[in-house]
PDB file of C-alpha atoms in Angstrom:
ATOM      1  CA  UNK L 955      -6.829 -30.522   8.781  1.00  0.00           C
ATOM      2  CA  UNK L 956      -9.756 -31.086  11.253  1.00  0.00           C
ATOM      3  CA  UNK L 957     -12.333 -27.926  11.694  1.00  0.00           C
ATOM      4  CA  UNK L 958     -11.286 -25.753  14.423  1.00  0.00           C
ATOM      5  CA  UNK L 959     -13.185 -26.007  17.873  1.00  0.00           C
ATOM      6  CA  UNK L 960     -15.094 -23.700  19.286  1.00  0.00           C
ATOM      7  CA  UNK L 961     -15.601 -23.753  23.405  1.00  0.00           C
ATOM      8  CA  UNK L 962     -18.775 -22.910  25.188  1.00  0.00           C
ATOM      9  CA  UNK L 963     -19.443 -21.563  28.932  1.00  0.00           C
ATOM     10  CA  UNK L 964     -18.947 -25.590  30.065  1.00  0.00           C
ATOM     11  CA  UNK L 965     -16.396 -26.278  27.678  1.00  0.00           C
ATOM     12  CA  UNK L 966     -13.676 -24.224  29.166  1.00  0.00           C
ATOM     13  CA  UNK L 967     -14.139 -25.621  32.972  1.00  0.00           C
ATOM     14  CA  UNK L 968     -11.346 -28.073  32.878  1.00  0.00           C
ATOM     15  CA  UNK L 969      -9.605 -27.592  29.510  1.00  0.00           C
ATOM     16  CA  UNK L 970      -5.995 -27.658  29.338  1.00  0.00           C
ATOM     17  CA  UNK L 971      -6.165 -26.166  25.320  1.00  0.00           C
ATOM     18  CA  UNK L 972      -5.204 -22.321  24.761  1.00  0.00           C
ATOM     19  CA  UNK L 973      -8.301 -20.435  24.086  1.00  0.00           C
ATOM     20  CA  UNK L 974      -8.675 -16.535  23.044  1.00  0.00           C
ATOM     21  CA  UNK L 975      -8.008 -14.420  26.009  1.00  0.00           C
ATOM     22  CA  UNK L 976     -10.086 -11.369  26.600  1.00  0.00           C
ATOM     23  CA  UNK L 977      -8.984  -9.795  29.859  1.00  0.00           C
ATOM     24  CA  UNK L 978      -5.551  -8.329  30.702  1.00  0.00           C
ATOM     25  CA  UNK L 979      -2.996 -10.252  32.963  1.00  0.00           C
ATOM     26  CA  UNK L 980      -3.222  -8.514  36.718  1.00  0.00           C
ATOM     27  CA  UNK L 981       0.120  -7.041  36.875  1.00  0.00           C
ATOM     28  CA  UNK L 982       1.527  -4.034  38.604  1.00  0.00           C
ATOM     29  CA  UNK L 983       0.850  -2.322  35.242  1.00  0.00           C
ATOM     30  CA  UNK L 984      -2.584  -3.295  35.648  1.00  0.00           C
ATOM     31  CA  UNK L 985      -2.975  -1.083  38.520  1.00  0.00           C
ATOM     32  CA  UNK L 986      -1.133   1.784  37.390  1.00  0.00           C
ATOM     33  CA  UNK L 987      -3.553   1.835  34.154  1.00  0.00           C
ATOM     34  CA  UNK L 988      -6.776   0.750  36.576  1.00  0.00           C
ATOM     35  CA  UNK L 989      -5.982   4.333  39.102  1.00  0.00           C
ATOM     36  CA  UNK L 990      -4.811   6.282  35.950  1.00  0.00           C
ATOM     37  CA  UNK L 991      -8.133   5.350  34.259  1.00  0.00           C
ATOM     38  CA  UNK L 992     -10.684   6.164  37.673  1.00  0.00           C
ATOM     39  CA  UNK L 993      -8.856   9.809  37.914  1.00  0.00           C
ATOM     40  CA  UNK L 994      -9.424  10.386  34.604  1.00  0.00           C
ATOM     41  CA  UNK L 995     -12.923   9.109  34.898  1.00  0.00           C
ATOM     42  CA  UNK L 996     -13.502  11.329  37.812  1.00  0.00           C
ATOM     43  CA  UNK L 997     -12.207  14.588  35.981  1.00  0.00           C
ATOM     44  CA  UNK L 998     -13.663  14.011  32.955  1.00  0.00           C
ATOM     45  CA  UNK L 999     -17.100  13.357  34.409  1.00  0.00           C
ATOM     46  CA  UNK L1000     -17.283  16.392  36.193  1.00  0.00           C
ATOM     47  CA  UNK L1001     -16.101  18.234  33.418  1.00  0.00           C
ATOM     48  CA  UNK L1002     -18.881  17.658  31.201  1.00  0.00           C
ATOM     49  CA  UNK L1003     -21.453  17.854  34.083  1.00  0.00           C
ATOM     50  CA  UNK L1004     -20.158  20.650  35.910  1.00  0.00           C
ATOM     51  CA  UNK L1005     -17.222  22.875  34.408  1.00  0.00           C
ATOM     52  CA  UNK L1006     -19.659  22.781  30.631  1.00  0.00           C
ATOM     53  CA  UNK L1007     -22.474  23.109  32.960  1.00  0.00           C
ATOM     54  CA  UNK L1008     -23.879  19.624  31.084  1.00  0.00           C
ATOM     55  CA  UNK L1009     -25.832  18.562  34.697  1.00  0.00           C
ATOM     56  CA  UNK L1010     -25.343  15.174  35.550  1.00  0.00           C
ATOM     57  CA  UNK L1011     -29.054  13.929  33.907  1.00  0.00           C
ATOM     58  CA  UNK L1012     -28.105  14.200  30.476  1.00  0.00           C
ATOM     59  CA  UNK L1013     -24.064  13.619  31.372  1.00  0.00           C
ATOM     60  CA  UNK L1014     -25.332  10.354  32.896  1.00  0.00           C
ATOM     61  CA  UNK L1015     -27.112   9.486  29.462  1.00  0.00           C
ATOM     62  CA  UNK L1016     -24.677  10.334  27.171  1.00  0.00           C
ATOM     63  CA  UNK L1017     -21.862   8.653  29.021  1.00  0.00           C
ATOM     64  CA  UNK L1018     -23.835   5.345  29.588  1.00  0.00           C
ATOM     65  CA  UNK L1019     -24.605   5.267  25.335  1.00  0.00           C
ATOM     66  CA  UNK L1020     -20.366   5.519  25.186  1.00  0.00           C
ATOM     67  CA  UNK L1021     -20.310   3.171  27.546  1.00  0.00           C
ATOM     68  CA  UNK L1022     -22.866   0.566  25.450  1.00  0.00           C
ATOM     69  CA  UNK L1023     -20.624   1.320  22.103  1.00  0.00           C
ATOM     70  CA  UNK L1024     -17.219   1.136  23.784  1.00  0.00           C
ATOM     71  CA  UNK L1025     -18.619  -2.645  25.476  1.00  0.00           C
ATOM     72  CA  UNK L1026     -20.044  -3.955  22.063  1.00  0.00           C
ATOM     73  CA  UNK L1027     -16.678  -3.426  20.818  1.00  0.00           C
ATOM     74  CA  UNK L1028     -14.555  -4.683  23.345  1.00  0.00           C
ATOM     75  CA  UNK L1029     -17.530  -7.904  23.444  1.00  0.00           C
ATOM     76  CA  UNK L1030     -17.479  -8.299  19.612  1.00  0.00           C
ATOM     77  CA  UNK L1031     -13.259  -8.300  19.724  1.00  0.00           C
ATOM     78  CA  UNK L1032     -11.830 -12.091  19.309  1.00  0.00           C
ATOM     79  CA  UNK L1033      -9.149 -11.656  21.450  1.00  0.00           C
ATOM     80  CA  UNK L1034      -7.771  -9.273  23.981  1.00  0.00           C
ATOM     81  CA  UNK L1035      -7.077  -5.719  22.957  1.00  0.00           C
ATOM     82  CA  UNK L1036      -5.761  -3.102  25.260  1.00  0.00           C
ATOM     83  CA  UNK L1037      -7.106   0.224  23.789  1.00  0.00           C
ATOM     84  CA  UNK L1038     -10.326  -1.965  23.469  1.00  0.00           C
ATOM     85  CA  UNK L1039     -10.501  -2.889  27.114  1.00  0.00           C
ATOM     86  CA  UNK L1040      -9.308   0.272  28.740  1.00  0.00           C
ATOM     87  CA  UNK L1041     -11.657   1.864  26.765  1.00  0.00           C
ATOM     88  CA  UNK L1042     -14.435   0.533  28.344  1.00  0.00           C
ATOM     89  CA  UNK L1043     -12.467   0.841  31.946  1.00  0.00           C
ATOM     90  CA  UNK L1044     -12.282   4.639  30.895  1.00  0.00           C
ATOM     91  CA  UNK L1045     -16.406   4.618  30.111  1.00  0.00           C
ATOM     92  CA  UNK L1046     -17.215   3.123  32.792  1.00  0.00           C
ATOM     93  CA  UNK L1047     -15.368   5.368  35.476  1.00  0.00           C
ATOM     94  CA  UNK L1048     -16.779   8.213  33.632  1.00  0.00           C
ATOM     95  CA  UNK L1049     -20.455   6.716  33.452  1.00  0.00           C
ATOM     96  CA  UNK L1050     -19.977   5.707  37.462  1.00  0.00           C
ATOM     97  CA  UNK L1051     -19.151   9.387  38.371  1.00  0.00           C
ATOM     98  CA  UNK L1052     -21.946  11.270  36.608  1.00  0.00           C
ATOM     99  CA  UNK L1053     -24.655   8.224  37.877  1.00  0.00           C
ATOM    100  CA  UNK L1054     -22.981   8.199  41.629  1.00  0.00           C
ATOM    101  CA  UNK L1055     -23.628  12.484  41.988  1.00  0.00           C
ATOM    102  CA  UNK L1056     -26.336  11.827  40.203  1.00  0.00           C
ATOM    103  CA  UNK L1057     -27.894   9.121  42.822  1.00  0.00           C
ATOM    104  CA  UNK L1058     -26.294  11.160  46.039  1.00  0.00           C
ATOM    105  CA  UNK L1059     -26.512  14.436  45.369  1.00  0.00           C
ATOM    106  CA  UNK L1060     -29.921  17.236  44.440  1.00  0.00           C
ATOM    107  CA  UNK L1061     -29.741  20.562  42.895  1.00  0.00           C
ATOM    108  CA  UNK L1062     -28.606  22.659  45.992  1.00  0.00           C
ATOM    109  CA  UNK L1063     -25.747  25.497  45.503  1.00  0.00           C
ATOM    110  CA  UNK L1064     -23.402  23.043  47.218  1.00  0.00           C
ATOM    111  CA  UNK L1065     -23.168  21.017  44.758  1.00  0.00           C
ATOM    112  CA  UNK L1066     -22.796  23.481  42.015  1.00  0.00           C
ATOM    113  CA  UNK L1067     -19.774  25.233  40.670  1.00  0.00           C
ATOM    114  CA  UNK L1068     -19.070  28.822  41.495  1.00  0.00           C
ATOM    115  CA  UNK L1069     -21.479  31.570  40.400  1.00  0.00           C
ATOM    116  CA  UNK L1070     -23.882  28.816  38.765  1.00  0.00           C
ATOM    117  CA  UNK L1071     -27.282  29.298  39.500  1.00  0.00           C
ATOM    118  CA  UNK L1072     -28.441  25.688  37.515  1.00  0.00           C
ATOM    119  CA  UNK L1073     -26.812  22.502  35.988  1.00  0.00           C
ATOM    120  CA  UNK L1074     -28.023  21.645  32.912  1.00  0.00           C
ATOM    121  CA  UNK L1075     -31.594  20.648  31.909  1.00  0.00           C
ATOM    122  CA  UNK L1076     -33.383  17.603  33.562  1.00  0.00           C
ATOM    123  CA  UNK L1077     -33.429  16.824  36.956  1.00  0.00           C
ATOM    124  CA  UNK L1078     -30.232  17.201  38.939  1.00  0.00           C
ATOM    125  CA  UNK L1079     -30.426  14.452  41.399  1.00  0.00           C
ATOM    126  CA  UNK L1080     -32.149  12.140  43.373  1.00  0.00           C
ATOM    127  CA  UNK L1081     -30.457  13.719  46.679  1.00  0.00           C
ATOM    128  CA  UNK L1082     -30.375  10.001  48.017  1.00  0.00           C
ATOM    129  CA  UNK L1083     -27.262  10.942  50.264  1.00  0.00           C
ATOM    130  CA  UNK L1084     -23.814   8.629  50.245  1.00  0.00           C
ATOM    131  CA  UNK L1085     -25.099   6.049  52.741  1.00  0.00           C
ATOM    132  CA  UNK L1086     -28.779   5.208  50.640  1.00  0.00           C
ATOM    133  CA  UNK L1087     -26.636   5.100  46.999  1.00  0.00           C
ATOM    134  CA  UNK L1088     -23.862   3.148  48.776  1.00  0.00           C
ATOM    135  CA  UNK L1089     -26.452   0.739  50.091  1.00  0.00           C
ATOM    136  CA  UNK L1090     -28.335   0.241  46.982  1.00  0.00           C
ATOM    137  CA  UNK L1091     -24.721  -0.050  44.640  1.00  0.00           C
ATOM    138  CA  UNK L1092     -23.471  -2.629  47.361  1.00  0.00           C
ATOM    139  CA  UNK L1093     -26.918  -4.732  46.615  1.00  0.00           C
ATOM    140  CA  UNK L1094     -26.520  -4.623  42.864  1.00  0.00           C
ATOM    141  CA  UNK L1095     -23.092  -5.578  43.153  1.00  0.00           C
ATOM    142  CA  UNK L1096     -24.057  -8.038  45.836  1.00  0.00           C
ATOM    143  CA  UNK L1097     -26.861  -9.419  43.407  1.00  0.00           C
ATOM    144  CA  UNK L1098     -24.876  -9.614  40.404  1.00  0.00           C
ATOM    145  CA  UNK L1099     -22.081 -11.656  42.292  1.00  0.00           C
ATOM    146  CA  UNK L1100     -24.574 -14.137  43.104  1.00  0.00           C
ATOM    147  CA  UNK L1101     -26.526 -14.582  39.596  1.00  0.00           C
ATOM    148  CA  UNK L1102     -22.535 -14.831  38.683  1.00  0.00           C
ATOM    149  CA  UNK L1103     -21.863 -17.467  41.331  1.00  0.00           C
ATOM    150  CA  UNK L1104     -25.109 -19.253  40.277  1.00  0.00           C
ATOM    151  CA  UNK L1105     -23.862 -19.853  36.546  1.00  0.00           C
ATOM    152  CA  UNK L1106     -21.058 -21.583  38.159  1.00  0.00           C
ATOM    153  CA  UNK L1107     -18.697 -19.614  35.701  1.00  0.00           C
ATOM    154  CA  UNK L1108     -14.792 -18.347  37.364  1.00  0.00           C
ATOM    155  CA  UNK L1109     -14.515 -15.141  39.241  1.00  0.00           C
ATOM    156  CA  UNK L1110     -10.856 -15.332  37.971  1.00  0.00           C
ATOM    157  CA  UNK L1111     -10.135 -12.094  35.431  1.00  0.00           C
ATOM    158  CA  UNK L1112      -6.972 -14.428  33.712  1.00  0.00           C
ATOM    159  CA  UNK L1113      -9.664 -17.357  32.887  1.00  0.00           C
ATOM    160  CA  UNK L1114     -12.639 -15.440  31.838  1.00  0.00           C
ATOM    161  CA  UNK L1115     -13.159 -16.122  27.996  1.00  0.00           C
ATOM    162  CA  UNK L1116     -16.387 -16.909  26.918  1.00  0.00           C
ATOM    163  CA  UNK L1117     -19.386 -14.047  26.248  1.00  0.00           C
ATOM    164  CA  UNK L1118     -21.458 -14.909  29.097  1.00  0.00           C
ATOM    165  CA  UNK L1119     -18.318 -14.600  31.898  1.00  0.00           C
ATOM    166  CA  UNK L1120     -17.235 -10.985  30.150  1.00  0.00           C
ATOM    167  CA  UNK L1121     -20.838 -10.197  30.304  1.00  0.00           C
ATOM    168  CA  UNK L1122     -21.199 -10.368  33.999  1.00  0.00           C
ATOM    169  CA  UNK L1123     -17.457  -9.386  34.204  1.00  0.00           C
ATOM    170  CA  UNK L1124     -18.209  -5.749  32.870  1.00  0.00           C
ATOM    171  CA  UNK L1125     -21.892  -5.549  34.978  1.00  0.00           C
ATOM    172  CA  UNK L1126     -19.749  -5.729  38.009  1.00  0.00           C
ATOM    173  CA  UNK L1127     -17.393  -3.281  37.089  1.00  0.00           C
ATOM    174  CA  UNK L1128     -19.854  -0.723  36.213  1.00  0.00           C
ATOM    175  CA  UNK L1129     -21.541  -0.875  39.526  1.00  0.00           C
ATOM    176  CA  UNK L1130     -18.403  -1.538  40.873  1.00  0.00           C
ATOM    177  CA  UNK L1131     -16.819   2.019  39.892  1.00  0.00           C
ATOM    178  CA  UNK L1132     -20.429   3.691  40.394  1.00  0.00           C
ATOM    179  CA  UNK L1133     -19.697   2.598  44.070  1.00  0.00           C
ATOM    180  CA  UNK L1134     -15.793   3.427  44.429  1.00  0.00           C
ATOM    181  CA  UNK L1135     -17.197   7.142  43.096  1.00  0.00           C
ATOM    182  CA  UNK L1136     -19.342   7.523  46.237  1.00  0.00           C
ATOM    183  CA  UNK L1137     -17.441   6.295  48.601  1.00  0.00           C
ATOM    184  CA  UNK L1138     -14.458   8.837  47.184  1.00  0.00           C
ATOM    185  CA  UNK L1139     -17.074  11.394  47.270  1.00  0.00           C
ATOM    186  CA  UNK L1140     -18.155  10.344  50.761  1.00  0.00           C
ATOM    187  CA  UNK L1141     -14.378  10.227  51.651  1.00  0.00           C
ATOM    188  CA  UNK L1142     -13.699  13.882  50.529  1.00  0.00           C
ATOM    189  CA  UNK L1143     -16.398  15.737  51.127  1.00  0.00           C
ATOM    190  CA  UNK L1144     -18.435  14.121  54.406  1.00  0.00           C
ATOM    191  CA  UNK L1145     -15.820  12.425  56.326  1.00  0.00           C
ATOM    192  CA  UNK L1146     -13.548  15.264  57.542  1.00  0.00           C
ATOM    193  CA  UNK L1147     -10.446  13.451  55.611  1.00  0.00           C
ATOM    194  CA  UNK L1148     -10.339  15.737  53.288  1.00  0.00           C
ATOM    195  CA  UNK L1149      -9.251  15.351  49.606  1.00  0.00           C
ATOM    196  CA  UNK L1150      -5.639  13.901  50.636  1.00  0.00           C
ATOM    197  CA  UNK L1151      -6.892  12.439  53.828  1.00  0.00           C
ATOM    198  CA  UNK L1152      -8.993   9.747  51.782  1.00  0.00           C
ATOM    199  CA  UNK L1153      -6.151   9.041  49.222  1.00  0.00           C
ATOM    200  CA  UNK L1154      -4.374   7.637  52.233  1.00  0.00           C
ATOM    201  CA  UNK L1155      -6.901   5.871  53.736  1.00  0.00           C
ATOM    202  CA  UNK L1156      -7.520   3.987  50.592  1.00  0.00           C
ATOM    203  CA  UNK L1157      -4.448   3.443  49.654  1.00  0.00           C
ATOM    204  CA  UNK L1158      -3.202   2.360  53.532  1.00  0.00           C
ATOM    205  CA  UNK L1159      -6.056  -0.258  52.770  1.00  0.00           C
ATOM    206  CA  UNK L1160      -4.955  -1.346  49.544  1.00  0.00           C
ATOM    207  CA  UNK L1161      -1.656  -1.753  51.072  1.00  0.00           C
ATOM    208  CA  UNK L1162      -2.853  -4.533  53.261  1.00  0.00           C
ATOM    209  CA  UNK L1163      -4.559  -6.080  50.920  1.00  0.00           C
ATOM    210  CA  UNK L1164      -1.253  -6.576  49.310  1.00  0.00           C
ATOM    211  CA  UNK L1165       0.123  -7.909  52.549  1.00  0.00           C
ATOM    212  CA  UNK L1166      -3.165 -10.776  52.759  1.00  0.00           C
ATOM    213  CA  UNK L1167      -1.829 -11.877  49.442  1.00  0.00           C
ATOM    214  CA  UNK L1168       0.710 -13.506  50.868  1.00  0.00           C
ATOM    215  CA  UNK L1169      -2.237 -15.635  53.304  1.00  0.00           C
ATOM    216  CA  UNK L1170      -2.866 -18.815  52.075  1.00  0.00           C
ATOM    217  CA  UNK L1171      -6.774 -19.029  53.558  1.00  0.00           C
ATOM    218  CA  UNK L1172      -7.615 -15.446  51.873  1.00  0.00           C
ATOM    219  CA  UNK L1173      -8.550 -16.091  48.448  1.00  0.00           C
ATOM    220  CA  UNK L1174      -7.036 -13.852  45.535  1.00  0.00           C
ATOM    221  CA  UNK L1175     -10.085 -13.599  43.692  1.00  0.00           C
ATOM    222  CA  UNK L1176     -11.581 -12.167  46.520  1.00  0.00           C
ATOM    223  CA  UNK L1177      -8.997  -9.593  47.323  1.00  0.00           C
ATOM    224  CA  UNK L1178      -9.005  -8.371  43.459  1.00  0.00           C
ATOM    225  CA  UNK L1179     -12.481  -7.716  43.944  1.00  0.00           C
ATOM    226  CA  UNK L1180     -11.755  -5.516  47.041  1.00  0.00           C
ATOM    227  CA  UNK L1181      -9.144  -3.746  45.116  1.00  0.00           C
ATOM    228  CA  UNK L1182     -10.673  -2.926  42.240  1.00  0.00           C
ATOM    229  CA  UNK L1183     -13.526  -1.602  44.405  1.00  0.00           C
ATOM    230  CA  UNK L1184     -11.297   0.682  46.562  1.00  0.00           C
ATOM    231  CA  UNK L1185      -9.287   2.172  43.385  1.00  0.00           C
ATOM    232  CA  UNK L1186     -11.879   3.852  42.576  1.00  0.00           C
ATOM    233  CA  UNK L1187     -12.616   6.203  45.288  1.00  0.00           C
ATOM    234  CA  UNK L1188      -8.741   6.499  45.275  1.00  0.00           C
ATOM    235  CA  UNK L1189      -9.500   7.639  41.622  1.00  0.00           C
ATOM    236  CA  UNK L1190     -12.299   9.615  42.962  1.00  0.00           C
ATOM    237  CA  UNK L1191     -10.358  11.466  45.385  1.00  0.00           C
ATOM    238  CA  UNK L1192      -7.387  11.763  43.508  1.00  0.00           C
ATOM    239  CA  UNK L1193      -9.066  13.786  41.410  1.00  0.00           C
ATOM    240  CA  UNK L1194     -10.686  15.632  43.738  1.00  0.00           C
ATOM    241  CA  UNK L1195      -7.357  16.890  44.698  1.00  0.00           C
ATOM    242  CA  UNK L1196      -5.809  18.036  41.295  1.00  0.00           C
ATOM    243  CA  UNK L1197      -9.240  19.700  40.250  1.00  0.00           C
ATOM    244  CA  UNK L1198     -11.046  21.395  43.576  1.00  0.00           C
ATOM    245  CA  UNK L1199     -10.140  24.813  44.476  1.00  0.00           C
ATOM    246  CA  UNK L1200      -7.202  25.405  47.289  1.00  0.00           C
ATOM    247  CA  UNK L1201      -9.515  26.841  49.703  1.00  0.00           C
ATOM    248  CA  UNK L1202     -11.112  23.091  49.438  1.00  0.00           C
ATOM    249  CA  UNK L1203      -7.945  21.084  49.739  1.00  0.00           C
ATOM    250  CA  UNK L1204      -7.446  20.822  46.037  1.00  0.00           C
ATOM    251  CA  UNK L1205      -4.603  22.440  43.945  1.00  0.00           C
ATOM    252  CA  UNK L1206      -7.085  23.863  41.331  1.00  0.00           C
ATOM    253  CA  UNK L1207      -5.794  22.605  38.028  1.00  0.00           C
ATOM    254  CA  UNK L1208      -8.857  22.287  36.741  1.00  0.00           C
ATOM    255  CA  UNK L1209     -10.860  19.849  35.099  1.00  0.00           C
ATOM    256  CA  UNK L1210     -10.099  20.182  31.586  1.00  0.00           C
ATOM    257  CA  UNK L1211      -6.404  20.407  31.953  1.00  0.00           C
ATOM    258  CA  UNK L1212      -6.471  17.628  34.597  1.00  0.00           C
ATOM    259  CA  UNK L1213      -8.353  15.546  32.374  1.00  0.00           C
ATOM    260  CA  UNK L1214      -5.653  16.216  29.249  1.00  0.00           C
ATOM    261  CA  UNK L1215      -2.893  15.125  31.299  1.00  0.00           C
ATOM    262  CA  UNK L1216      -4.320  11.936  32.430  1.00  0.00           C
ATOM    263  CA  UNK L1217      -5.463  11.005  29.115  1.00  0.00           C
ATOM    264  CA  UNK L1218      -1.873  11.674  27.635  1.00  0.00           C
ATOM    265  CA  UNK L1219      -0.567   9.395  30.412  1.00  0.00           C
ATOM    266  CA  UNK L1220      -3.407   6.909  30.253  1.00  0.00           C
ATOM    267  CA  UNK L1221      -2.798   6.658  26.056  1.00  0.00           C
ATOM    268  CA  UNK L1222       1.093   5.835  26.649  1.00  0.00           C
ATOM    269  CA  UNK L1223       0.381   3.249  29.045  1.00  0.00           C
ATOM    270  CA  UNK L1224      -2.185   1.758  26.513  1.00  0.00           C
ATOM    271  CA  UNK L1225       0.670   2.030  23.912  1.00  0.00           C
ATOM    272  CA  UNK L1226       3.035   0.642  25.782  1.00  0.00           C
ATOM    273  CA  UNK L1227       0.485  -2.728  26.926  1.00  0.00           C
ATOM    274  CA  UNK L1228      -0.151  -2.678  23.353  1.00  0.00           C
ATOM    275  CA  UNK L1229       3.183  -3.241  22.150  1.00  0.00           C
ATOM    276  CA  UNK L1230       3.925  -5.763  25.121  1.00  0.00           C
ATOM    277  CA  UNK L1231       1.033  -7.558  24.011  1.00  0.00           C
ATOM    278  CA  UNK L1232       2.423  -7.834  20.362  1.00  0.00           C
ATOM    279  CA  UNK L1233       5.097  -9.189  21.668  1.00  0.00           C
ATOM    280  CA  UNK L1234       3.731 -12.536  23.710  1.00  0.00           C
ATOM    281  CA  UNK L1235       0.342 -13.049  21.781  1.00  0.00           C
ATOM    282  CA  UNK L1236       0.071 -16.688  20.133  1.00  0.00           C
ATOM    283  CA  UNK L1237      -0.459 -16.556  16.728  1.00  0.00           C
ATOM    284  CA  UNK L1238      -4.306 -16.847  16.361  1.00  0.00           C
ATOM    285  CA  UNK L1239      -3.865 -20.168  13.896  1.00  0.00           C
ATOM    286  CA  UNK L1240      -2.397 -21.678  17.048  1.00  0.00           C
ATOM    287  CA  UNK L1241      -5.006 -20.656  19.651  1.00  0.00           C
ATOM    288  CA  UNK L1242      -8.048 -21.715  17.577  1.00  0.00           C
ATOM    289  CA  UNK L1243      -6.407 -25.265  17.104  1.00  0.00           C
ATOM    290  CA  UNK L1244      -4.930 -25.532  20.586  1.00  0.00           C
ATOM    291  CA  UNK L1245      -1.475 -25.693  19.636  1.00  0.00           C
ATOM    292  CA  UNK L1246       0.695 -23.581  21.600  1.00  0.00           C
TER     293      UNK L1246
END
């Protein structure tokens, strides 16, 4: 039997052969798991910065590490895994809330939680506002895009599979959800909208994005992009709404019961992709040799 073949970056432009995939199909599902993940990422970020009274500085540390451990795991797996990726969806959402208030917001009493006089130890923020972080996110994401681009790897999620691709892949989602969290924020709390009021906005958005789908000059890749972008400050304010007080525009569940639900329902789904992914892998004799 010949030695199995391994593909690099070039090898996989062109190839018909099956090779390891490490990203999740974009299906409906997808997006269920993608909003269910940027809630939870929103709740759970504020609870440790501001309900445990953590402050975003050392929040912001502590969820980037999880972040590094959750990616070397999900970068070291051979194939795709769906607790491994949404994992690191999960991290990242959680990472991109503490470093978006941390970036936007300073240490004044409107920002902090009832009857708190501080937030943690360390510096509380860089009080850069929503338009200056927004700015500086959209240039990072902008630059990353093009170093991406320059590579002359695919922008596709279904055909990234080799290290370099998934590298870039998870850069831009990182700054990607760090940028969905201000605009939320900037949706909720500046804009008059509202908690609710920016849920609909986004999502009226999202729903014609759905509609240029079906426009043969708009690319796909690019609307994906867009999407994923704008679920996150539906995430954001989503949140928002189940965990700010009433007299806010929230219903006040809180952030630690919030954050319980959502990771019950976020674990099921991951079940559940995890089983339907049993089901259709190809055995992993058969990808390595290209027989499908």
């Amino acid at each position: 039997m010949p030695e199995p073949e391994v593909l690099t970056d070039r090898d996989v432009a062109g190839t018909d052969r099956y090779v390891l995939r490490k990203l999740p199909e974009v299906t409906l599902a997808f997006w269920v798991m993608k909003t269910a993940a940027t809630t939870l990422g929103e709740t759970a970020g504020d609870l440790f910065a501001q309900t445990l009274k953590i402050g975003y500085f050392l929040t912001t540390i502590a969820l980037f590490l999880i972040f590094v451990v959750t990616l070397v795991v999900q970068l070291r797996s051979r194939r795709y895994n769906p607790f491994f990726y949404w994992t690191v969806i999960l991290s990242t959402s959680m990472a991109g809330t503490t470093m978006s208030d941390f970036m936007n917001r300073d240490a004044s009493a409107k920002f902090l939680t009832d009857g708190a006089k501080s937030l943690g130890w360390g510096p509380q923020g860089l009080g850069l506002g929503y338009p200056t972080g927004a700015a500086i996110l959209i240039s990072l994401l902008i630059a990353i895009f093009a170093i991406w681009k320059a590579t002359g790897l695919t922008f596709a999620i279904r055909d990234i599979v080799t290290f370099r691709a998934e590298a870039l892949f998870w850069a831009a989602i990182l700054v990607s959800n760090t940028l969905g969290t201000s605009m939320g924020d900037f949706l909720s709390d500046s804009s008059g909208l509202g908690y609710a009021g920016g849920a609909l906005l986004v999502t009226g958005v999202l729903a014609v994005l759905v509609v240029l789908m079906r426009v043969p000059a708009v690319p796909n890749v690019v609307l994906f992009w867009i999407a994923f972008v704008l679920t996150r400050p539906l995430g954001a304010t989503a949140g928002d709404f189940l965990t700010k007080p009433v007299a806010k525009g929230g219903l006040d569940l809180g952030t630690a019961g919030s954050s319980a639900v959502l990771l019950a329902v976020l674990l099921g789904l991951m079940g559940y992709a995890h089983v339907q992914e049993r089901r259709t892998a190809v055995p992993e004799d058969q990808t390595l040799t290209g027989v499908s």
